[in-house]
PDB file of C-alpha atoms in Angstrom:
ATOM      1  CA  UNK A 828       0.000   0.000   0.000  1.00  0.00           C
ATOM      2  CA  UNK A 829       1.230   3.396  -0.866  1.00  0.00           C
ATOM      3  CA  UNK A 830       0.895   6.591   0.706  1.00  0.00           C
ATOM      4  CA  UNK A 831       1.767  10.235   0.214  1.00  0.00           C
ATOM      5  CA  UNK A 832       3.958  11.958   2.431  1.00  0.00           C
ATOM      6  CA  UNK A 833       3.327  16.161   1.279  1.00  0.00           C
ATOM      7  CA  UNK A 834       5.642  18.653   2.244  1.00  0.00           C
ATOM      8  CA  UNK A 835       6.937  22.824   1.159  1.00  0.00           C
ATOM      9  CA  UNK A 836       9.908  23.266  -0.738  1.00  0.00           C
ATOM     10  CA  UNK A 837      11.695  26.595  -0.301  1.00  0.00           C
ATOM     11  CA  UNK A 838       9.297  28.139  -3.847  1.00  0.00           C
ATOM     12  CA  UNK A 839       6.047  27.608  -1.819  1.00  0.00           C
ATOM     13  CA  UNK A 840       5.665  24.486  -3.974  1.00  0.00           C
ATOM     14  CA  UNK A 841       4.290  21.415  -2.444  1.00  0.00           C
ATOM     15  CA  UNK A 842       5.887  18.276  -3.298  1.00  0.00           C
ATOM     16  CA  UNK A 843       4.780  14.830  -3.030  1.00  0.00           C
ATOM     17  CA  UNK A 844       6.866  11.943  -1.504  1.00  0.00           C
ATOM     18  CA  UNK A 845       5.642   7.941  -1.786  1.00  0.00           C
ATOM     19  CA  UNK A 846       6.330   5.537   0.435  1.00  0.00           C
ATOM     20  CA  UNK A 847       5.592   1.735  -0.016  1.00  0.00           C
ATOM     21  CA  UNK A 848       3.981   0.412   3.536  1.00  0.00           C
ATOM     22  CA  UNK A 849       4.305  -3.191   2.603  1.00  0.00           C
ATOM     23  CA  UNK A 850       8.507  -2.872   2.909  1.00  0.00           C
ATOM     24  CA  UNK A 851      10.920  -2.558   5.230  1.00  0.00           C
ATOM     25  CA  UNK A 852       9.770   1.707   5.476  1.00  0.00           C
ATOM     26  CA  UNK A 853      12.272   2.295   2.382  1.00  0.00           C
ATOM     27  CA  UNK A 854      10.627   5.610   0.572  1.00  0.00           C
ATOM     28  CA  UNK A 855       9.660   4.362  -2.966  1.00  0.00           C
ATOM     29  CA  UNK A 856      11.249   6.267  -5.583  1.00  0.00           C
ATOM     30  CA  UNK A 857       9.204   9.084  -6.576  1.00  0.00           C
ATOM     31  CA  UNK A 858       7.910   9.661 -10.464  1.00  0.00           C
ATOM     32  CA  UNK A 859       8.192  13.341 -11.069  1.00  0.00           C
ATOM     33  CA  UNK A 860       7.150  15.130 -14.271  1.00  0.00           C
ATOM     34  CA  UNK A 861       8.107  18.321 -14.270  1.00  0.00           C
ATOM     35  CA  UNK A 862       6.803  21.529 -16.774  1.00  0.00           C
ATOM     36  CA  UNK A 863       6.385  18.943 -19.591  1.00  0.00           C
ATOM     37  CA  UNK A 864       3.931  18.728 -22.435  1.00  0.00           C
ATOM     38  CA  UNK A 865       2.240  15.400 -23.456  1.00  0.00           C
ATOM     39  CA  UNK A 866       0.066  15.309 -27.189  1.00  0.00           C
ATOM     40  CA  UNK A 867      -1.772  12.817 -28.771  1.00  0.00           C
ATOM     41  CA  UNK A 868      -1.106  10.137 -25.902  1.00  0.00           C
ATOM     42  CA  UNK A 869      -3.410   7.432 -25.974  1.00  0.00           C
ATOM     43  CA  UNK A 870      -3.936   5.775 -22.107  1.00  0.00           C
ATOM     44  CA  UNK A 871      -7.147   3.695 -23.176  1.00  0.00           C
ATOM     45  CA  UNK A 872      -7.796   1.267 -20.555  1.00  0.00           C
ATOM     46  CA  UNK A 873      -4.068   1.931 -19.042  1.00  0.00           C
ATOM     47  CA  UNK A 874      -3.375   2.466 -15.591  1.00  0.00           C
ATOM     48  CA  UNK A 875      -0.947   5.384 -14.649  1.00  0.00           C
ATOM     49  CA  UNK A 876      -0.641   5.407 -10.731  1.00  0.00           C
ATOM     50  CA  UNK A 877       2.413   6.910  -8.483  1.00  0.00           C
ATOM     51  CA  UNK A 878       3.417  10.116 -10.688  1.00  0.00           C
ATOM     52  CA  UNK A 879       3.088  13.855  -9.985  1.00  0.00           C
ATOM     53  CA  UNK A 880       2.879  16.323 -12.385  1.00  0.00           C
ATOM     54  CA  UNK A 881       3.725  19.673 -11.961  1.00  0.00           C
ATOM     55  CA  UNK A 882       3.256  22.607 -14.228  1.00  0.00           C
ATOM     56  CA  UNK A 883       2.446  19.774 -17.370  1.00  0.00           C
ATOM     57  CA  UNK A 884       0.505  20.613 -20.383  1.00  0.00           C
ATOM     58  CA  UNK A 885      -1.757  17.682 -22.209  1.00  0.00           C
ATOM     59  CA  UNK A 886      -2.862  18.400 -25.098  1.00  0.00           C
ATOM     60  CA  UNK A 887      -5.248  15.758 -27.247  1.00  0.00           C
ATOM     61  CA  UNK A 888      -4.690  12.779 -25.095  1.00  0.00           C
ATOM     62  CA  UNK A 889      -7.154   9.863 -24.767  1.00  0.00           C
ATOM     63  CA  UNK A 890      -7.877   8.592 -20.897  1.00  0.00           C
ATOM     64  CA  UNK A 891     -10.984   7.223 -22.110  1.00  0.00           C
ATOM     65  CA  UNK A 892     -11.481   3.777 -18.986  1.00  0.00           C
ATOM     66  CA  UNK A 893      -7.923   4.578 -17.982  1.00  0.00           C
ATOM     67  CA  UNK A 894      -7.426   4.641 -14.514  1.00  0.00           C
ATOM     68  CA  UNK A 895      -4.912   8.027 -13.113  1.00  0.00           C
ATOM     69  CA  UNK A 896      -5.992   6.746  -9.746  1.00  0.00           C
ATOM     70  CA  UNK A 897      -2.882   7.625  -6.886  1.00  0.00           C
ATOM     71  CA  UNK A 898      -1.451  10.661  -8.982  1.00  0.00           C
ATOM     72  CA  UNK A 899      -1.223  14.228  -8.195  1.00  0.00           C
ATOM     73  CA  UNK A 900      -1.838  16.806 -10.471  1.00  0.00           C
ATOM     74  CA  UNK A 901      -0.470  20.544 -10.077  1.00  0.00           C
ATOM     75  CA  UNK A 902      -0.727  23.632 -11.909  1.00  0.00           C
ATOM     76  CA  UNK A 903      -1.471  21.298 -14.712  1.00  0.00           C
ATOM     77  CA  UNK A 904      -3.740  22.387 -18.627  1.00  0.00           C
ATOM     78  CA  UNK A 905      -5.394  19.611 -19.957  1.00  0.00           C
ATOM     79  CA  UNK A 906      -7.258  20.751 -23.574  1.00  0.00           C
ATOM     80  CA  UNK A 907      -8.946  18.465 -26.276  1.00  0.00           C
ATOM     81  CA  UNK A 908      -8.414  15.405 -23.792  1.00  0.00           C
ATOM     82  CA  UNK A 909     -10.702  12.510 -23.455  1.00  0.00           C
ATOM     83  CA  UNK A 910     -11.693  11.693 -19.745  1.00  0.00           C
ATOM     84  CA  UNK A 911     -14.685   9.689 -20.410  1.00  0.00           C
ATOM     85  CA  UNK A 912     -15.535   6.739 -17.793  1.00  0.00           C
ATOM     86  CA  UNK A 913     -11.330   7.504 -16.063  1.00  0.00           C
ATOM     87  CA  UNK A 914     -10.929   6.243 -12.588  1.00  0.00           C
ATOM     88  CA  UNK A 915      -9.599   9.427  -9.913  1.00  0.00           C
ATOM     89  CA  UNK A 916      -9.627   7.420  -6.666  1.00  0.00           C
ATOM     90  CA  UNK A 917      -7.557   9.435  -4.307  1.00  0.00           C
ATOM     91  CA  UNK A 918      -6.329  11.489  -7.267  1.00  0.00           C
ATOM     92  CA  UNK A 919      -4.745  14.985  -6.836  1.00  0.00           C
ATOM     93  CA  UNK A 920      -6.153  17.882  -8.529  1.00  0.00           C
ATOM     94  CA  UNK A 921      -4.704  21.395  -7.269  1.00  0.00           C
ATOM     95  CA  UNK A 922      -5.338  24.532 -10.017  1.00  0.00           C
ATOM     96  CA  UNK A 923      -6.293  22.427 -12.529  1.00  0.00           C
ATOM     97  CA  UNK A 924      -7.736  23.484 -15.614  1.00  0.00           C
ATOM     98  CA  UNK A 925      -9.557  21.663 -18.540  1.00  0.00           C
ATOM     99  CA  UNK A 926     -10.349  23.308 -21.758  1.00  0.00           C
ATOM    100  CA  UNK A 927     -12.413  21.970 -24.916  1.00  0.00           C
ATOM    101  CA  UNK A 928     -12.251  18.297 -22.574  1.00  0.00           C
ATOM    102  CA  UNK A 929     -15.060  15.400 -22.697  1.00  0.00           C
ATOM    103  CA  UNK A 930     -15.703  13.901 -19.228  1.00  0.00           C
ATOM    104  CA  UNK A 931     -18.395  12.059 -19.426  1.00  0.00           C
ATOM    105  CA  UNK A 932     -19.592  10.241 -15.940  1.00  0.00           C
ATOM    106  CA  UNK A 933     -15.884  11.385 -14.326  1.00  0.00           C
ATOM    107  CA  UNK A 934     -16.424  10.786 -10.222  1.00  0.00           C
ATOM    108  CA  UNK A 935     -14.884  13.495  -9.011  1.00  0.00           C
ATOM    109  CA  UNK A 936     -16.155  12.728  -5.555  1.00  0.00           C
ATOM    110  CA  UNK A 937     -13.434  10.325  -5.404  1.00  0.00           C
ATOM    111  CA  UNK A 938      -9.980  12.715  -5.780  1.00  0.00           C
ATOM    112  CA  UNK A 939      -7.900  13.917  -2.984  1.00  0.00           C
ATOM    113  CA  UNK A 940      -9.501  16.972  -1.053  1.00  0.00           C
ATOM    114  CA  UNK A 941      -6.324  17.853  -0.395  1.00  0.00           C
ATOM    115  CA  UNK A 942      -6.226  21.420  -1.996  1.00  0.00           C
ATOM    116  CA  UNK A 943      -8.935  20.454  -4.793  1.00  0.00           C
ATOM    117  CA  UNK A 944      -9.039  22.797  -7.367  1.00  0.00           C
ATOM    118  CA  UNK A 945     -10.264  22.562 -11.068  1.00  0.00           C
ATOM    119  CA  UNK A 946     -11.730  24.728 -13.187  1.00  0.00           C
ATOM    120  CA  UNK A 947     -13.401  23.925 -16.540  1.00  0.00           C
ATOM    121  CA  UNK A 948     -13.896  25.828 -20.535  1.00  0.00           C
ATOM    122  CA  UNK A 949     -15.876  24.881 -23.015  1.00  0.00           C
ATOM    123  CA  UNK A 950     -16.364  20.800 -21.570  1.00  0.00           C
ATOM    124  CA  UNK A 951     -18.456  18.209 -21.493  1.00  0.00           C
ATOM    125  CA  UNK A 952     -19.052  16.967 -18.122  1.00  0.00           C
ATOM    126  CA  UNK A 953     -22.360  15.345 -18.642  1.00  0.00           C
ATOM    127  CA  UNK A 954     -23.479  12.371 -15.587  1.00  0.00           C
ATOM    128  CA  UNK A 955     -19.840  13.320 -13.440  1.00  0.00           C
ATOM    129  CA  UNK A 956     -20.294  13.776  -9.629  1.00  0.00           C
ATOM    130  CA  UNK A 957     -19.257  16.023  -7.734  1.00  0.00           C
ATOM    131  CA  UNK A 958     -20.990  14.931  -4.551  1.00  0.00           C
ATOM    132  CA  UNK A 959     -19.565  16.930  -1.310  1.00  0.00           C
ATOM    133  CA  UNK A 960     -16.438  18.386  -2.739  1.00  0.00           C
ATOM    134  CA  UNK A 961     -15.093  22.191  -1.887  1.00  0.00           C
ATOM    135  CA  UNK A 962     -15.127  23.860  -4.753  1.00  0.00           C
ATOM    136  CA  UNK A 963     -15.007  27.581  -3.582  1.00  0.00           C
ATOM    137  CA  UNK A 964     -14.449  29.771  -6.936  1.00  0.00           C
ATOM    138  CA  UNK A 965     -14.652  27.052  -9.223  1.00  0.00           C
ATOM    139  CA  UNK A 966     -15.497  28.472 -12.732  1.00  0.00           C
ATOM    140  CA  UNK A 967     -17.250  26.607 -15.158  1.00  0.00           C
ATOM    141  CA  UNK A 968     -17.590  28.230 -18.345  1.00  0.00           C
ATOM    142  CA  UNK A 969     -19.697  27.154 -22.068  1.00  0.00           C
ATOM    143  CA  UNK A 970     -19.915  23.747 -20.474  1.00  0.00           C
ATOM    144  CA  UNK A 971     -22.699  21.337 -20.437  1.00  0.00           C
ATOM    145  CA  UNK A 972     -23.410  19.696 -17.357  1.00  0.00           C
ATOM    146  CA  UNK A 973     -26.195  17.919 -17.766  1.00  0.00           C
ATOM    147  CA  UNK A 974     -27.312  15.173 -14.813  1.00  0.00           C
ATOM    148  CA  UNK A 975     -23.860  16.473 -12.791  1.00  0.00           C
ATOM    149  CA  UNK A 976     -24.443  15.724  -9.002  1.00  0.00           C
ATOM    150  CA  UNK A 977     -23.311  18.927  -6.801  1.00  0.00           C
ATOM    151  CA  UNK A 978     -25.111  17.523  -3.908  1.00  0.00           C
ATOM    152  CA  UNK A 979     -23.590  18.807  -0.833  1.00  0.00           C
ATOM    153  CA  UNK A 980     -21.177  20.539  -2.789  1.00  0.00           C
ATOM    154  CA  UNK A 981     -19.514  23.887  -1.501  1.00  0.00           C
ATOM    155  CA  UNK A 982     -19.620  26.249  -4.746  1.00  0.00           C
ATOM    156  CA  UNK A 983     -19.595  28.764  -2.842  1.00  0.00           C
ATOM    157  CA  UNK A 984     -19.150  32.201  -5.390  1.00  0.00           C
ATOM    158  CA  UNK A 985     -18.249  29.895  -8.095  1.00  0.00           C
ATOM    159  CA  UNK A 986     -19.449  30.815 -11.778  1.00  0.00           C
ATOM    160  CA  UNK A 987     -21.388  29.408 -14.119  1.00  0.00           C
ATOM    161  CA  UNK A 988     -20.790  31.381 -17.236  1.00  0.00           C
ATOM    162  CA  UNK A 989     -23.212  29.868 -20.285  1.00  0.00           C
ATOM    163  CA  UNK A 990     -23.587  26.507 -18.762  1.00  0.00           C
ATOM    164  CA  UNK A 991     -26.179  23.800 -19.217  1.00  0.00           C
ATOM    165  CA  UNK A 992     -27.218  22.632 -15.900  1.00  0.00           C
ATOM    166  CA  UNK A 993     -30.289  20.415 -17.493  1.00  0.00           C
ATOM    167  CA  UNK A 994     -30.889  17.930 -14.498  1.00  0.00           C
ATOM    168  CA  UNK A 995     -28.352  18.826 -12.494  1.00  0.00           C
ATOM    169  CA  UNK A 996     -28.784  18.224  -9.146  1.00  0.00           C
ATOM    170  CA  UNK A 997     -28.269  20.386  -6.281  1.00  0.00           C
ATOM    171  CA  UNK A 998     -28.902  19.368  -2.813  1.00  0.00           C
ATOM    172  CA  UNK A 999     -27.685  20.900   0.559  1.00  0.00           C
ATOM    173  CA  UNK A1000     -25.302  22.692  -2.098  1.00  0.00           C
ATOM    174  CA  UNK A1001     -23.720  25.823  -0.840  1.00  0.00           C
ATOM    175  CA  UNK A1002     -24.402  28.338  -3.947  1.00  0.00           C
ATOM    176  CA  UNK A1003     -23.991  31.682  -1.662  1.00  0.00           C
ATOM    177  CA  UNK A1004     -22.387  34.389  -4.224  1.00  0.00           C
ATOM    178  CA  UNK A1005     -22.708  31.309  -6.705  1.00  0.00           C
ATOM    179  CA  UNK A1006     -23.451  33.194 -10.234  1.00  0.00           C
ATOM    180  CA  UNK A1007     -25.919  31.501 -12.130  1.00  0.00           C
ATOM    181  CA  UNK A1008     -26.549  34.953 -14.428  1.00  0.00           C
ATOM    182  CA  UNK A1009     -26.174  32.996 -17.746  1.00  0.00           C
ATOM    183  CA  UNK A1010     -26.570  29.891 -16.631  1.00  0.00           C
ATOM    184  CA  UNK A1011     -29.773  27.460 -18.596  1.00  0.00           C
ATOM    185  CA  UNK A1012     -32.181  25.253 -17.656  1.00  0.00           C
ATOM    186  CA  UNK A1013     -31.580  24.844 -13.684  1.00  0.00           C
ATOM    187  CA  UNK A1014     -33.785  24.355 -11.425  1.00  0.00           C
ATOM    188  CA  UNK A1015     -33.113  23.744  -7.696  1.00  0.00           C
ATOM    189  CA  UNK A1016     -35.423  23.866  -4.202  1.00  0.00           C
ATOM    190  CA  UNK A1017     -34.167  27.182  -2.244  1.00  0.00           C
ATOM    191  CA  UNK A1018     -35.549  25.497   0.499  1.00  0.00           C
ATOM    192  CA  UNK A1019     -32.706  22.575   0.485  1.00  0.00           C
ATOM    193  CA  UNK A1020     -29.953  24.632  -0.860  1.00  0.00           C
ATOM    194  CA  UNK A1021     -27.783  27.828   0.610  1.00  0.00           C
ATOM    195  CA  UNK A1022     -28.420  30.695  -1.810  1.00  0.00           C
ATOM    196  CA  UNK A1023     -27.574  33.787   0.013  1.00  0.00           C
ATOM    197  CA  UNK A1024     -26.305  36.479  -2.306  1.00  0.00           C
ATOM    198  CA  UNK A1025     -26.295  34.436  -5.321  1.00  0.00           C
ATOM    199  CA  UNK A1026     -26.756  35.942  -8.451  1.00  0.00           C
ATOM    200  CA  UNK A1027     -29.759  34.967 -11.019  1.00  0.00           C
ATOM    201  CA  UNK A1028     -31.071  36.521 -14.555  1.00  0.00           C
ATOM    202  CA  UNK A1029     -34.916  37.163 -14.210  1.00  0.00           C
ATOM    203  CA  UNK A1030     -35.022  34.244 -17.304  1.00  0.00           C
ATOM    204  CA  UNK A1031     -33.843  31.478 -14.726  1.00  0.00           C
ATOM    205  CA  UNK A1032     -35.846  32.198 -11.556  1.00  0.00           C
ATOM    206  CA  UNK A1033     -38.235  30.140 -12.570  1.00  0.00           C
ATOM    207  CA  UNK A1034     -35.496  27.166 -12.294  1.00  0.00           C
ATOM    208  CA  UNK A1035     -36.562  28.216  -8.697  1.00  0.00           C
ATOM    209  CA  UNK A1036     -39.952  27.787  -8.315  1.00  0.00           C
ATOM    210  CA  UNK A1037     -40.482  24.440 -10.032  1.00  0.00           C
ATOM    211  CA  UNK A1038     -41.717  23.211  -7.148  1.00  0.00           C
ATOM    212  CA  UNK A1039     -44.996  25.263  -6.734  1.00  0.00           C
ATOM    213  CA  UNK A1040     -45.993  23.908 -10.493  1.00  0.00           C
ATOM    214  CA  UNK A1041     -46.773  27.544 -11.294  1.00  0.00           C
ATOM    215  CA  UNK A1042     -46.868  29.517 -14.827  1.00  0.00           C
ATOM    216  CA  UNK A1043     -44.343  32.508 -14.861  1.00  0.00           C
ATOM    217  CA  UNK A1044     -45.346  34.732 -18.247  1.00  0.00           C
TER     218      UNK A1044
END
């Protein structure tokens, strides 16, 4: 069994350290990518555990069933990358971004909280969870996200510029500050969710009342 071992090196950087349980306490030797750029990989149905990746661009790589469980992510760009059905278990994800990416029922529930940051343009994330994760800030922007489960999700003043939220459901969610200004088709019980302060275009309040089965002209 494996386990990370984080610590600060002298940038303000954290760093990640493995160590293998099942020997004598010997630290495994760590896999460390480092400001590199990755295209047209394909890791269909691969398994990629034990690596960080710091400050690494991927650009048009397949992780379509691959599993990237036991890795760390940092500072990394991921655009025109297939994520559809990847496994994340105890995955890192600190200031990521994905751009132009399809990830299509992705559990994010599952990552590392450990600093979990991501941020998302022009995706796909139809059917992905991200059931109780902090995701203070997050931005999602021209995405669809239909089905995606934010229950008991903080998104607190996070941004949902031109997003489909068909279906998405939002339970005990923290939305206060959340803007939801250009946001389409949501529809949520204030009731069960946290919306102080968060922002709405008069179009979408009636994402608001569905409940009440009422005709807003």
């Amino acid at each position: 069994m494996f386990v990370s071992v984080w610590f600060m090196n002298f940038t303000g950087r954290f760093l990640c350290v493995w160590i293998n349980q099942e020997t004598t306490g010997k630290k495994m030797e760590k896999i460390l990518h480092e400001d590199k750029t990755f295209e047209n990989v394909d890791y269909t149905g691969k398994a990629v555990e034990g690596r960080e990746f710091d400050a690494c661009t991927f650009l048009h790589c397949n992780f379509t069933r691959s599993n990237l469980s036991n890795n760390d992510f940092i500072d990394c760009v991921f655009t025109d990358c297939n994520f559809s059905l990847t496994g994340l278990s105890n995955t890192g994800m600190k200031n990521v971004q994905f751009k132009h990416c399809k990830l299509l029922g992705i559990d994010f529930s599952v990552c590392s909280n450990f600093l979990f940051s991501v941020n998302f343009e022009n995706c796909i994330l139809d059917y992905s969870s991200f059931y109780q994760k902090k995701m203070k800030k997050a931005s999602f922007k021209d995405c669809s996200l239909k089905e995606v489960d934010f229950t008991e999700t903080d998104l607190s003043m996070a941004i949902f510029n031109n997003c489909d939220l068909l279906s998405a459901g939002f339970m005990q969610t923290i939305l206060e500050k959340a803007d939801f200004r250009t946001a389409v088709n949501y529809s949520f019980d204030p009731d069960l969710n946290k919306i102080k302060k968060a922002k709405f275009a008069l179009q979408g309040v009636g994402g608001l009342l569905s409940k009440y089965n009422i005709d807003i002209e």
